[in-house]
Short mmCIF file of C-alpha atoms and ligand atoms in Angstrom, two decimals:
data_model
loop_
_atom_site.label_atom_id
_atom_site.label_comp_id
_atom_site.label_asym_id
_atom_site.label_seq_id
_atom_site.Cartn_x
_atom_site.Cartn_y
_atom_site.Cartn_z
CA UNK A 62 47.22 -121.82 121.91
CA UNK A 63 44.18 -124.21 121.18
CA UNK A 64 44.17 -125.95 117.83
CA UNK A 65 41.55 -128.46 116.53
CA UNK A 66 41.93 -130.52 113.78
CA UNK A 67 38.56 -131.60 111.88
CA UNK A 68 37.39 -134.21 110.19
CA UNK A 69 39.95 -136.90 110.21
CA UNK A 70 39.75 -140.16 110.32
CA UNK A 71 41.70 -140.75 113.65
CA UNK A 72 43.56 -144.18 113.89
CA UNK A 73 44.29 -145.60 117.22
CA UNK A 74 45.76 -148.89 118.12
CA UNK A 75 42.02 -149.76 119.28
CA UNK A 76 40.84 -148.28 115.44
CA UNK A 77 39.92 -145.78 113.42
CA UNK A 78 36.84 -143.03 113.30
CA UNK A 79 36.50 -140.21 112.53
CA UNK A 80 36.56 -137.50 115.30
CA UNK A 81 38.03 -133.81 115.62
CA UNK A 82 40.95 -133.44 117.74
CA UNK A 83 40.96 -130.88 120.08
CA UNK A 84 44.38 -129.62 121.30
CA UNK A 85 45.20 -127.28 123.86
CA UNK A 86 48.77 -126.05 124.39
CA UNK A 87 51.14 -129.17 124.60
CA UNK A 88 48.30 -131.91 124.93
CA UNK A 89 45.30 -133.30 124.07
CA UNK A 90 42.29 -131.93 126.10
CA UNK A 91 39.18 -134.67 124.11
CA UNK A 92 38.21 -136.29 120.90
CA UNK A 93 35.24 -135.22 119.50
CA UNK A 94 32.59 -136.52 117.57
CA UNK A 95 31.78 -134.08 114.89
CA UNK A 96 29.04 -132.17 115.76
CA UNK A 97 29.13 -133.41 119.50
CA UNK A 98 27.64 -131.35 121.51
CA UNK A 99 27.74 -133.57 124.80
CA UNK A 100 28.77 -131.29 127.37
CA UNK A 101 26.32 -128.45 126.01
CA UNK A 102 29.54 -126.22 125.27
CA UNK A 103 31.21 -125.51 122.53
CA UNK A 104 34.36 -126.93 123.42
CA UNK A 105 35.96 -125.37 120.28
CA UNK A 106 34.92 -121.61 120.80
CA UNK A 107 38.27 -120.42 121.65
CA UNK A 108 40.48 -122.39 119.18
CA UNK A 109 43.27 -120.08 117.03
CA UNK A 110 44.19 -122.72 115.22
CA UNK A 111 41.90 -124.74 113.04
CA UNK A 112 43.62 -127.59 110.59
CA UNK A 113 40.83 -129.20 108.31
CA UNK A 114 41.93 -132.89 107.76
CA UNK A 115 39.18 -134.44 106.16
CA UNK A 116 39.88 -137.31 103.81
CA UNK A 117 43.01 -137.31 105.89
CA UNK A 118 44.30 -140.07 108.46
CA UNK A 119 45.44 -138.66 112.05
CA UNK A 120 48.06 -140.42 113.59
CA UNK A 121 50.01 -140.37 116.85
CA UNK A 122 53.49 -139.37 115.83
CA UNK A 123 55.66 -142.36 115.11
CA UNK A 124 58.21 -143.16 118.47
CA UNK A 125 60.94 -144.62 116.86
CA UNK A 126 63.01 -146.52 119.51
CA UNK A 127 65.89 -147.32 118.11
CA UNK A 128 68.44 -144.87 116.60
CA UNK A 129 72.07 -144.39 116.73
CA UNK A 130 72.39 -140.43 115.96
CA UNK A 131 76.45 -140.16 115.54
CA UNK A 132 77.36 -143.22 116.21
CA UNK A 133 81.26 -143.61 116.66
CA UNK A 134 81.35 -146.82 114.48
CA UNK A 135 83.77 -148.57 112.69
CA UNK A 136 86.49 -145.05 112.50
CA UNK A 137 84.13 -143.13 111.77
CA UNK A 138 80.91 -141.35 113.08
CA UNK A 139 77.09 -141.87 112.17
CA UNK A 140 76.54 -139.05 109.66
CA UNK A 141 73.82 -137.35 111.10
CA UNK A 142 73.65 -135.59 114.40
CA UNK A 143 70.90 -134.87 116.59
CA UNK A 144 70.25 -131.90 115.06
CA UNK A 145 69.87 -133.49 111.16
CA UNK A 146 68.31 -136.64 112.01
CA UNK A 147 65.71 -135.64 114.57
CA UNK A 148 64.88 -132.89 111.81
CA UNK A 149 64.89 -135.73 109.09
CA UNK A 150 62.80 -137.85 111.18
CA UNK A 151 59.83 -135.43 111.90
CA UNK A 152 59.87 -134.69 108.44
CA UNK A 153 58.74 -138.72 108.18
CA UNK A 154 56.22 -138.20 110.54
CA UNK A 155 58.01 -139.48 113.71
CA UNK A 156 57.76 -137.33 116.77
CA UNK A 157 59.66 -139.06 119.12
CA UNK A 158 63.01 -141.20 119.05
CA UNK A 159 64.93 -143.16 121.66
CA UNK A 160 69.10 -142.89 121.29
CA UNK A 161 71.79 -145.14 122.45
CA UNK A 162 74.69 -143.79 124.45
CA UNK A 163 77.17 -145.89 124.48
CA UNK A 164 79.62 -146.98 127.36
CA UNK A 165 82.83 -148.70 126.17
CA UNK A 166 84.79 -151.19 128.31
CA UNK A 167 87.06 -149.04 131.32
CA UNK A 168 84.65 -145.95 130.97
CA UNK A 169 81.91 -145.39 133.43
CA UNK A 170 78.64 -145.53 132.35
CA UNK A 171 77.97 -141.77 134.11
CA UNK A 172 80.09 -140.35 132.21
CA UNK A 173 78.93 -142.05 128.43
CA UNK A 174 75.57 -141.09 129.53
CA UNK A 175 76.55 -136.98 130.06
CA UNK A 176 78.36 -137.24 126.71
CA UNK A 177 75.12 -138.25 124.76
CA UNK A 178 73.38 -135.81 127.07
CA UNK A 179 75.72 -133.17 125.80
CA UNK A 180 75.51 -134.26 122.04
CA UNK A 181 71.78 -134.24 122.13
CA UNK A 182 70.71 -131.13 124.42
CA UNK A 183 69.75 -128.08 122.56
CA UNK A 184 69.65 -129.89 119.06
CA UNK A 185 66.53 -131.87 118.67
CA UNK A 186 63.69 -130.98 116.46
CA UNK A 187 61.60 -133.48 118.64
CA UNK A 188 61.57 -135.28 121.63
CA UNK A 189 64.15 -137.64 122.43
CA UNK A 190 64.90 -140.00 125.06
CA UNK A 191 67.82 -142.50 125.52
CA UNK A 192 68.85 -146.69 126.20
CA UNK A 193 72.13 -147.17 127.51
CA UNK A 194 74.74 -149.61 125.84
CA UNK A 195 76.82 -151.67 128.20
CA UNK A 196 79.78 -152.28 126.17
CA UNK A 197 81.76 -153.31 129.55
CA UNK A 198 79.46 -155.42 131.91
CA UNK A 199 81.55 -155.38 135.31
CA UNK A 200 80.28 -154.49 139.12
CA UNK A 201 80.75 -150.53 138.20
CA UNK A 202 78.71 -151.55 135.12
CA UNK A 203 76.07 -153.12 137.13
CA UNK A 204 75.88 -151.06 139.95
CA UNK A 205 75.51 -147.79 137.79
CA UNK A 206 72.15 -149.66 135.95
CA UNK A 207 70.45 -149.21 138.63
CA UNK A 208 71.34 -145.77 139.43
CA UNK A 209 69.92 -144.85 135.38
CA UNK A 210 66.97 -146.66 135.97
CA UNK A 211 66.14 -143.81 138.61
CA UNK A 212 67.33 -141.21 135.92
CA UNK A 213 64.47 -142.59 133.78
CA UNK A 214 66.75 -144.63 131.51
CA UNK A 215 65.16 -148.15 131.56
CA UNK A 216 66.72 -150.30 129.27
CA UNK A 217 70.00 -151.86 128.10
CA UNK A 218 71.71 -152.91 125.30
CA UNK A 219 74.36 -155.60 124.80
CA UNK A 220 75.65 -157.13 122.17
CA UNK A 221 76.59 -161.07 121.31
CA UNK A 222 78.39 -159.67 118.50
CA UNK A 223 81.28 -157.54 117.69
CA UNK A 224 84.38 -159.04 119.83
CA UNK A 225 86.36 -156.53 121.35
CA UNK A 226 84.04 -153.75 120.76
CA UNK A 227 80.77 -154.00 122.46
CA UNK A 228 80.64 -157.61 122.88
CA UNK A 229 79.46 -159.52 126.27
CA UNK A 230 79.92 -163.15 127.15
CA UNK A 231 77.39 -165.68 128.49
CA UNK A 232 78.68 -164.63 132.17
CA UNK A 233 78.42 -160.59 131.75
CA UNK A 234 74.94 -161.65 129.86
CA UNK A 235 73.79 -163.14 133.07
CA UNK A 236 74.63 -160.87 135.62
CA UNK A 237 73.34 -157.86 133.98
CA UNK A 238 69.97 -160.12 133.00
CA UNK A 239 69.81 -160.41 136.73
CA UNK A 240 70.32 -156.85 137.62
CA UNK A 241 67.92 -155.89 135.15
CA UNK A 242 65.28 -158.63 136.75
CA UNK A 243 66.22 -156.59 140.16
CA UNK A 244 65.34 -153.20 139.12
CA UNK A 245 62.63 -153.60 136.23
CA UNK A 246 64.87 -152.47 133.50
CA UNK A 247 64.81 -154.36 130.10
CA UNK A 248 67.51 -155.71 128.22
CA UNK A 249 67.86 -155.07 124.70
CA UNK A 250 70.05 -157.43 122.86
CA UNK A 251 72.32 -157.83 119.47
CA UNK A 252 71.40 -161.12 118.80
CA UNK A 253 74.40 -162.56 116.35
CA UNK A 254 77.00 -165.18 117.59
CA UNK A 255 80.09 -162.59 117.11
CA UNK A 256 82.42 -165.32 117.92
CA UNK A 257 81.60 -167.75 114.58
CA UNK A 258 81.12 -164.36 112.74
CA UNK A 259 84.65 -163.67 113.51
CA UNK A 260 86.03 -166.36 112.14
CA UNK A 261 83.48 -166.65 109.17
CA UNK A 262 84.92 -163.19 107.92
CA UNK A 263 88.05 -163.92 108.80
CA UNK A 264 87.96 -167.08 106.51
CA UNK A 265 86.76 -165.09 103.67
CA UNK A 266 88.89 -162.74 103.62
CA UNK A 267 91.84 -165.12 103.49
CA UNK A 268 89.52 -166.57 100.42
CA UNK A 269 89.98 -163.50 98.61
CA UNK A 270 85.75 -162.71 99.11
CA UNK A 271 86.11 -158.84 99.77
CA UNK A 272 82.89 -157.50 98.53
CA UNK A 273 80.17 -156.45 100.30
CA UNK A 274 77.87 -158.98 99.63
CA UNK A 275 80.33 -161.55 101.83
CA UNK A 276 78.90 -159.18 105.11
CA UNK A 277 75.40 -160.92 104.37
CA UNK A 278 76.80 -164.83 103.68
CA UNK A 279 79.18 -164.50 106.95
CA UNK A 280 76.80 -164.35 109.15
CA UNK A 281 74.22 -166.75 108.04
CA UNK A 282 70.89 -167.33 109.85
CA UNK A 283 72.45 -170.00 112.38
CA UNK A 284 74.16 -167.61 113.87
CA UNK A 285 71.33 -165.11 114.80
CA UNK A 286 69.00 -168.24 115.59
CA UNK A 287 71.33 -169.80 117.79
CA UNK A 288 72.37 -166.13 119.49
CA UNK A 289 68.53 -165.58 119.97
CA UNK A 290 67.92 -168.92 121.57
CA UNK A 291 70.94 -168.24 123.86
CA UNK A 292 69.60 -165.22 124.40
CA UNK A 293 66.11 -166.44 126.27
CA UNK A 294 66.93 -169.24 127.63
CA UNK A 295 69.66 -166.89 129.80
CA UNK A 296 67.11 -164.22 130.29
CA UNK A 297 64.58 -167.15 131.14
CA UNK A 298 67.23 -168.33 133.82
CA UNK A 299 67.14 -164.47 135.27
CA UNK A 300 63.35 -163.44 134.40
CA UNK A 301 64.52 -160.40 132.97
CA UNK A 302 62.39 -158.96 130.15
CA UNK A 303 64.12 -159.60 126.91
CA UNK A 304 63.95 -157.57 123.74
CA UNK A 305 65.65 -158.61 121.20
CA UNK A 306 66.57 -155.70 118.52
CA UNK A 307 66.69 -155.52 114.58
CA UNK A 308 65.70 -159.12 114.08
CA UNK A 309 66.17 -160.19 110.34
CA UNK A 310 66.15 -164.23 109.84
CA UNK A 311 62.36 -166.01 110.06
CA UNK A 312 64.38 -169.59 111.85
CA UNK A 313 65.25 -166.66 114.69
CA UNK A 314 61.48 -164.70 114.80
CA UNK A 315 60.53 -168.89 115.16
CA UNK A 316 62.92 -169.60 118.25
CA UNK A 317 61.15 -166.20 119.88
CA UNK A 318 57.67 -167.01 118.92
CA UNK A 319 57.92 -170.47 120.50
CA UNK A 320 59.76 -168.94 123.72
CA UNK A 321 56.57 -166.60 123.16
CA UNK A 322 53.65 -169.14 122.94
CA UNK A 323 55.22 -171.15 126.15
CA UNK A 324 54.65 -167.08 128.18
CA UNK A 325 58.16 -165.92 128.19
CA UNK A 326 58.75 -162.44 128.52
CA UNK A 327 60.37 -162.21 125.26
CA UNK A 328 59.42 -159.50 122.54
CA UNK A 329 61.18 -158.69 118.90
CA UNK A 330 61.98 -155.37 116.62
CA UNK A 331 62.37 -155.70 113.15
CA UNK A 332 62.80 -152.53 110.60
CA UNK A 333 62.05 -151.93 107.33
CA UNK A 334 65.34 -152.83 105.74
CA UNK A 335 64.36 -156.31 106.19
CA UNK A 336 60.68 -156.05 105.26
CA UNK A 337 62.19 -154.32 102.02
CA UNK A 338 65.58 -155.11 101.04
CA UNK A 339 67.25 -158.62 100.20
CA UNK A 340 70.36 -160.52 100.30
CA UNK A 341 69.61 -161.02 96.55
CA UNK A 342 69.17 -157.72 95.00
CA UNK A 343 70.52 -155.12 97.36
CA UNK A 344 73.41 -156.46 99.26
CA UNK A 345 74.69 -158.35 96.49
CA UNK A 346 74.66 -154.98 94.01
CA UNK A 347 77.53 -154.80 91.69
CA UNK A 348 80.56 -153.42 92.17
CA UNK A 349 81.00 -151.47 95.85
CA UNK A 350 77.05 -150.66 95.74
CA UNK A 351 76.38 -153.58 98.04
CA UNK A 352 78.03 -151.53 101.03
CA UNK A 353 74.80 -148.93 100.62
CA UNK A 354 73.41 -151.90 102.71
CA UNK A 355 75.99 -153.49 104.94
CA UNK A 356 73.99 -153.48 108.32
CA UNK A 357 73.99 -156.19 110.85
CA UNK A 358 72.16 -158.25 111.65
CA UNK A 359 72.70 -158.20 107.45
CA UNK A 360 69.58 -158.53 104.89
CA UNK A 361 68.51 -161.94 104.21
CA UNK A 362 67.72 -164.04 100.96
CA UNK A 363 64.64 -163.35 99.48
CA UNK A 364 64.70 -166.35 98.05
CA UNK A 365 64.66 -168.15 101.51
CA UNK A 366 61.51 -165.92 102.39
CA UNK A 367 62.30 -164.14 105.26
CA UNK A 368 60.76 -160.84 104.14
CA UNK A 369 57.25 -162.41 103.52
CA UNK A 370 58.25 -164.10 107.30
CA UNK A 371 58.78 -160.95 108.96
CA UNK A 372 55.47 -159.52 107.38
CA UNK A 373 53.44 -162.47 109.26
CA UNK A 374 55.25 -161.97 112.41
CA UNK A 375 54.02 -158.72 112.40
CA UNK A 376 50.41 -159.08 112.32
CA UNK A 377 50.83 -162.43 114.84
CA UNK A 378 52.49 -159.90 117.12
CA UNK A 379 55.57 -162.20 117.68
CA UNK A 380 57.32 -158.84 116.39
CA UNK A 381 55.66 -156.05 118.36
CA UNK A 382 57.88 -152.96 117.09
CA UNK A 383 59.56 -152.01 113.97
CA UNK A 384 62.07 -149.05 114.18
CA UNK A 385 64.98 -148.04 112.00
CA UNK A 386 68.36 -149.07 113.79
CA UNK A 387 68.76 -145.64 112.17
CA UNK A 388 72.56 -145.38 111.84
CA UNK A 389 73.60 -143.77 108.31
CA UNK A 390 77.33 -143.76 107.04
CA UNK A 391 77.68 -141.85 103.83
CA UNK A 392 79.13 -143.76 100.61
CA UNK A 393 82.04 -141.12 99.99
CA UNK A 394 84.59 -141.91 102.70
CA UNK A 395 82.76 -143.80 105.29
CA UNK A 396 81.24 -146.65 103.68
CA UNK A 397 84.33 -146.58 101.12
CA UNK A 398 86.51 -147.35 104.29
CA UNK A 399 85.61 -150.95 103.23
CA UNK A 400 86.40 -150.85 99.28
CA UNK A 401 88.31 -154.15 98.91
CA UNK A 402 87.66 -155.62 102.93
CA UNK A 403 83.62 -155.71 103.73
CA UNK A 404 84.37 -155.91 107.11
CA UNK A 405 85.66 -152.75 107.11
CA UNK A 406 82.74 -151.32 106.36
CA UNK A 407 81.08 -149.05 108.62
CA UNK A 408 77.45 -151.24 108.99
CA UNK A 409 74.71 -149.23 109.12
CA UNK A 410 71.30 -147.37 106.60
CA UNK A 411 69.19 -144.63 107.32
CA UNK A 412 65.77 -144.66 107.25
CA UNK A 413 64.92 -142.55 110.22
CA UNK A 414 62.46 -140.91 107.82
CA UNK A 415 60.94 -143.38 105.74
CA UNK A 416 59.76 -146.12 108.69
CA UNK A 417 56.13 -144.23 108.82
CA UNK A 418 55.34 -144.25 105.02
CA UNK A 419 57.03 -147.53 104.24
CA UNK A 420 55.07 -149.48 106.79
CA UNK A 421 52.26 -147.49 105.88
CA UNK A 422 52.61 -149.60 102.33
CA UNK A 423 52.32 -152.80 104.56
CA UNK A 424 48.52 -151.26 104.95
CA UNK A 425 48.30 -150.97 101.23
CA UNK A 426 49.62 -154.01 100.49
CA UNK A 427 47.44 -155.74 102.88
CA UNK A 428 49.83 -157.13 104.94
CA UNK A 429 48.34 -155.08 108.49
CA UNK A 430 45.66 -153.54 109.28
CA UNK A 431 46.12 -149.36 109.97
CA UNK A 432 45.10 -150.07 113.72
CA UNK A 433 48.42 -152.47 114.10
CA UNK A 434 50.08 -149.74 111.62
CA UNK A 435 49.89 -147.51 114.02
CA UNK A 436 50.16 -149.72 117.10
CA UNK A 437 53.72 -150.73 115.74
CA UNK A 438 55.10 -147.70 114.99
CA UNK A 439 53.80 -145.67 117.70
CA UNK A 440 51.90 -147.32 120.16
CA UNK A 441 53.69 -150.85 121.46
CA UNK A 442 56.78 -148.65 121.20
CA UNK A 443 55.89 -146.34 123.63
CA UNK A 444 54.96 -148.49 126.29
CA UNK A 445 57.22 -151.09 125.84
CA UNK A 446 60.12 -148.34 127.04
CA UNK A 447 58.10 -146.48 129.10
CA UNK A 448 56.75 -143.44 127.54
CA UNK A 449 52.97 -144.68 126.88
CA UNK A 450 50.10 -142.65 127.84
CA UNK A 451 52.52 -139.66 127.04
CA UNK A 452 53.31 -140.82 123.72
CA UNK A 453 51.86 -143.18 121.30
CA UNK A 454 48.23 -142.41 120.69
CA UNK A 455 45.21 -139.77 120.51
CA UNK A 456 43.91 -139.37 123.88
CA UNK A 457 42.94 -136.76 126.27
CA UNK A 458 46.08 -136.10 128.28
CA UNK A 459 48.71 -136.93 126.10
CA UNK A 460 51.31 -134.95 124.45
CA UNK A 461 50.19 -133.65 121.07
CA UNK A 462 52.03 -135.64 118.54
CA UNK A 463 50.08 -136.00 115.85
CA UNK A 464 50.64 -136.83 112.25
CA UNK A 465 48.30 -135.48 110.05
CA UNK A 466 48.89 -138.53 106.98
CA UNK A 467 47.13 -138.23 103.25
CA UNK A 468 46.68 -141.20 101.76
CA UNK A 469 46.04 -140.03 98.46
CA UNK A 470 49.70 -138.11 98.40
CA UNK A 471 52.57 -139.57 96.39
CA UNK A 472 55.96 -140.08 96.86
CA UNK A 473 59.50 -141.57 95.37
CA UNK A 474 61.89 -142.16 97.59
CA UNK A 475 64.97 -140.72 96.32
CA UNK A 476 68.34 -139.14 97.59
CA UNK A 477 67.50 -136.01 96.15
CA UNK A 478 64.70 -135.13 98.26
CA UNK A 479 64.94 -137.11 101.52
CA UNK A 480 66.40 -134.86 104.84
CA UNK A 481 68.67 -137.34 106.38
CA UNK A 482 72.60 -136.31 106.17
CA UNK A 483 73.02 -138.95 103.42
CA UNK A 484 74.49 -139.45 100.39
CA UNK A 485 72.49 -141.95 99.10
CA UNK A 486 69.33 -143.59 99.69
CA UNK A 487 69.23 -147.29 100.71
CA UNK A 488 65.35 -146.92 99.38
CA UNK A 489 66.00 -145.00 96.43
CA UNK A 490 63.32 -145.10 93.64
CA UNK A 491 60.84 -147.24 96.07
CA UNK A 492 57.35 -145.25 94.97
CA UNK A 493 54.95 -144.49 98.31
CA UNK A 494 51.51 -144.83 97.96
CA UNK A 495 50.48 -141.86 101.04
CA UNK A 496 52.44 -139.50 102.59
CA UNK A 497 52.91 -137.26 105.14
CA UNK A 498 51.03 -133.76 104.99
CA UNK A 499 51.38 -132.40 109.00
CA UNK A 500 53.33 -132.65 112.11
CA UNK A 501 52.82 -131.54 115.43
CA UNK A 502 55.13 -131.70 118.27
CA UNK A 503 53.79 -131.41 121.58
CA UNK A 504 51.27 -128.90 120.04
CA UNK A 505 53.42 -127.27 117.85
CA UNK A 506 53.25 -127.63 114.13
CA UNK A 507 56.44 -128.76 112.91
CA UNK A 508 55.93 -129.78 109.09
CA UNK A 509 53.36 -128.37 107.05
CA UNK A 510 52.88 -129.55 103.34
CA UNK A 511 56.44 -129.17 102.22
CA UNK A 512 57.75 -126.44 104.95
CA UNK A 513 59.58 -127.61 107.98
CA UNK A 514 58.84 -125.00 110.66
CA UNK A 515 60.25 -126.66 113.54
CA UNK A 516 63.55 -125.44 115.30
CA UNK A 517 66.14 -127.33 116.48
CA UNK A 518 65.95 -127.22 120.80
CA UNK A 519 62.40 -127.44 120.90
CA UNK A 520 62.67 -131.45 121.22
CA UNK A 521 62.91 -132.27 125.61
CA UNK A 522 65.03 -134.85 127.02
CA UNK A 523 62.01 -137.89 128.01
CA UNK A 524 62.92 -139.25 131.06
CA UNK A 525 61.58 -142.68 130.80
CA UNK A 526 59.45 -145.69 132.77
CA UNK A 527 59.78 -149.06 133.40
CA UNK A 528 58.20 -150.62 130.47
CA UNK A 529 54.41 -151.93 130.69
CA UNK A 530 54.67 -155.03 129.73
CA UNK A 531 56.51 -156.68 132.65
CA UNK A 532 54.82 -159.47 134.06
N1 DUC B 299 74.02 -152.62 113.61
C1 DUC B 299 74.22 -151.75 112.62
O1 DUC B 299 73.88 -152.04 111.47
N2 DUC B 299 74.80 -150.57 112.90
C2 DUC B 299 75.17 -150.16 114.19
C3 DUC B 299 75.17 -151.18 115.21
C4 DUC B 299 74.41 -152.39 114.87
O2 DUC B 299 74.19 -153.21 115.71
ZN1 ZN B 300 72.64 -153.93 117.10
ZN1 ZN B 301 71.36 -150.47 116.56
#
């Protein structure tokens, strides 16, 4: 079926005009001028479908590249599936998400791989790809990276934090930094020192400081600067691209932006909890509220400024992505695992379907520009893991995921109307200046005004490049 949409405003990462979108099946087939009559054919004779967007921004659908649909965390599981949170996160406008299976220590990284496979087949409301934890760097590890890499899984996460549970060393650092500078792969990494964490919470809790707002002071900004720093100058020893993931303190966005301006291969993710939320007036809530935002790396002091940090690290490009770390854990009985012990508190807020609109705000507020709006949601996203022409903006030949966005819409953000498998909202009450008004999935509408008409299994497994900006 052909579809056009008319009279939008279309915003690519190289700007915005406005053009008709012509869409045939799955893809894009051209961008029109309105009225163009180049090729002496009416181009849109044939089209079933037409959606008028004038006064309207069109948008590549968001790619959000880091979610953790659920997550075994903590004794307990992420509370939305693929099926809830894909749903919850076209709903926001995002067409396209990238999961982490996970491989524990002992289990081969095959079979973690065909269990996320299995979780995710048949239930997506969009199109999903995956990264692959290594929770247990050894030579099975190692060998099987390379194997994914021809699967079209070409990236890696490890973690510097969490002892005993994900956590590599220097050593298991390096030798999967070199595999990954062997077969093109990128790491991603969890940059926190989880060894002084350890003890810092330990410490505290011997202190009698239980609540949740002791997550946030135990693992100060040292300890993510000094993890980050470890974290290039090992991947400078290897030349393996580094990504670092969910970055939160400005003293570690500094350490990157000066491995940055001397050329490394270095790139950072930040998300909108810590554009948005503080150590100050979120984490540090009364009572057990504060565990509504345990996450880690934890939010930071607005005070100390990181927010308004993280907001000119985004338009300096020193952060090139912002994604969620979408990985919710409702209050009643998973986040209350913790009453009395933070640490035992599942970490973790979803915002799978709020990035889009509350970066959008950064537009408003004047902080970017809606070219680098759209070029960190969608488009760096994309082709840092691989999946750019295909996704991550309007042009002839790629899928058609398009966000149809009204800027004069308004929204709350509130519990009681968001998707997500939540009991709470870590955003509640935040007011949205825009909103989203259509979807389309590969040519498929999937939201229109308030109706979700999508259907779980339509989203395809994305087997992924190598991403684009190796050197
Ligand atoms: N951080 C979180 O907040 N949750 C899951 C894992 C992580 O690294
Ligand atoms: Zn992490
Ligand atoms: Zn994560």
């Amino acid at each position: 079926m052909a579809t056009l949409i008319k009279n939008g405003t279309v915003v690519n990462p190289t700007g915005a005009t406005v053009a008709d979108v012509l869409i045939d099946g799955e893809q894009i087939v051209a961008l029109l001028a309105p009225g163009d009559n180049r090729f002496g054919v009416d181009l849109t004779a044939s089209v079933e479908n037409v959606i008028d967007a004038t006064g309207k921004y069109v948008i590549p659908g968001g790619v959000d590249v880091h979610t953790h649909m659920e997550l075994p965390f903590g004794g307990t599981n992420a509370s939305d599936t693929f099926e809830t949170g894909s749903r919850a996160a076209a709903w926001g406008g995002t067409t396209t998400i990238v999961d982490f299976a996970v491989q524990r220590t002992g289990e081969r990284v095959q079979d973690a791989l065909a269990a996320w496979h299995a979780k995710a087949a048949g239930e997506c409301a969009i199109d999903y790809g995956f990264h692959q934890i290594i929770g247990g760097v050894d030579d099975e590890s190692l060998k099987a990276m390379d194997e994914l890499v021809a699967e079209g899984i070409t990236s890696f996460k490890l973690f510097m934090a969490y002892p005993g549970v994900f956590y590599s060393d220097d050593g298991q650092i390096l030798r999967a930094m070199q595999t990954a500078a062997g077969n093109g792969s990128t790491i991603m990494m969890h940059a926190e020192n989880g060894i002084a964490i350890d003890v810092l919470v330990a410490q505290a809790i011997a202190r009698g400081d239980t609540d949740p707002r002791y997550h946030g002071l135990t693992r100060p900004w040292e300890t993510e600067q000094e993890a980050t720093h470890r974290a290039i100058m090992l991947a400078r020893l290897t030349g393996a691209p580094l990504y670092i993931v969910h970055m939160s303190a400005k003293q570690a966005v500094d350490t990157l932006a000066a491995a940055r301006n001397e050329g490394h291969n270095v790139f950072g993710e930040t998300c909108p909890q810590y554009l948005y939320l503080s150590l100050e007036e979120h984490l540090s809530a009364p009572g057990f509220d504060g565990a509504k935002y345990v996450c880690s790396t934890p939010l930071r002091s607005r005070e100390e400024g990181h927010q308004q940090e993280l907001w000119k690290y985004l338009r300096t490009n020193d952060l090139s992505v912002v994604s969620t770390d979408h990985c919710p854990f409702c209050m009643k009985e998973q986040k209350e695992l913790g009453l009395g012990n933070f640490a035992k508190i599942p970490n973790g807020i979803g915002t799978v379907e709020h990035r889009v609109d509350l970066l959008y705000q950064g537009v408003v507020d004047g902080h970017i520009s809606l070219a680098r709006w759209v070029e960190l949601c969608s488009t760096t996203p994309a082709r840092m893991f691989g999946l750019y022409p295909r996704k991550g903006a309007l042009f002839p030949g790629a899928d058609a995921d398009v966000v149809i966005y009204d800027p004069n819409k308004r929204n709350r953000i509130s519990v009681e109307t968001h998707h997500m498998n939540l009991d709470y909202s870590a955003y509640e009450g935040i007011e949205i200046a825009g909103g989203v008004d259509t979807v389309l999935s590969r040519g498929s509408v999937i939201i229109s005004g308030n109706q979700y008409l999508g259907r779980k299994g339509h989203g395809q497994y994305l087997r992924r490049g190598l991403s684009q900006y190796l050197i």
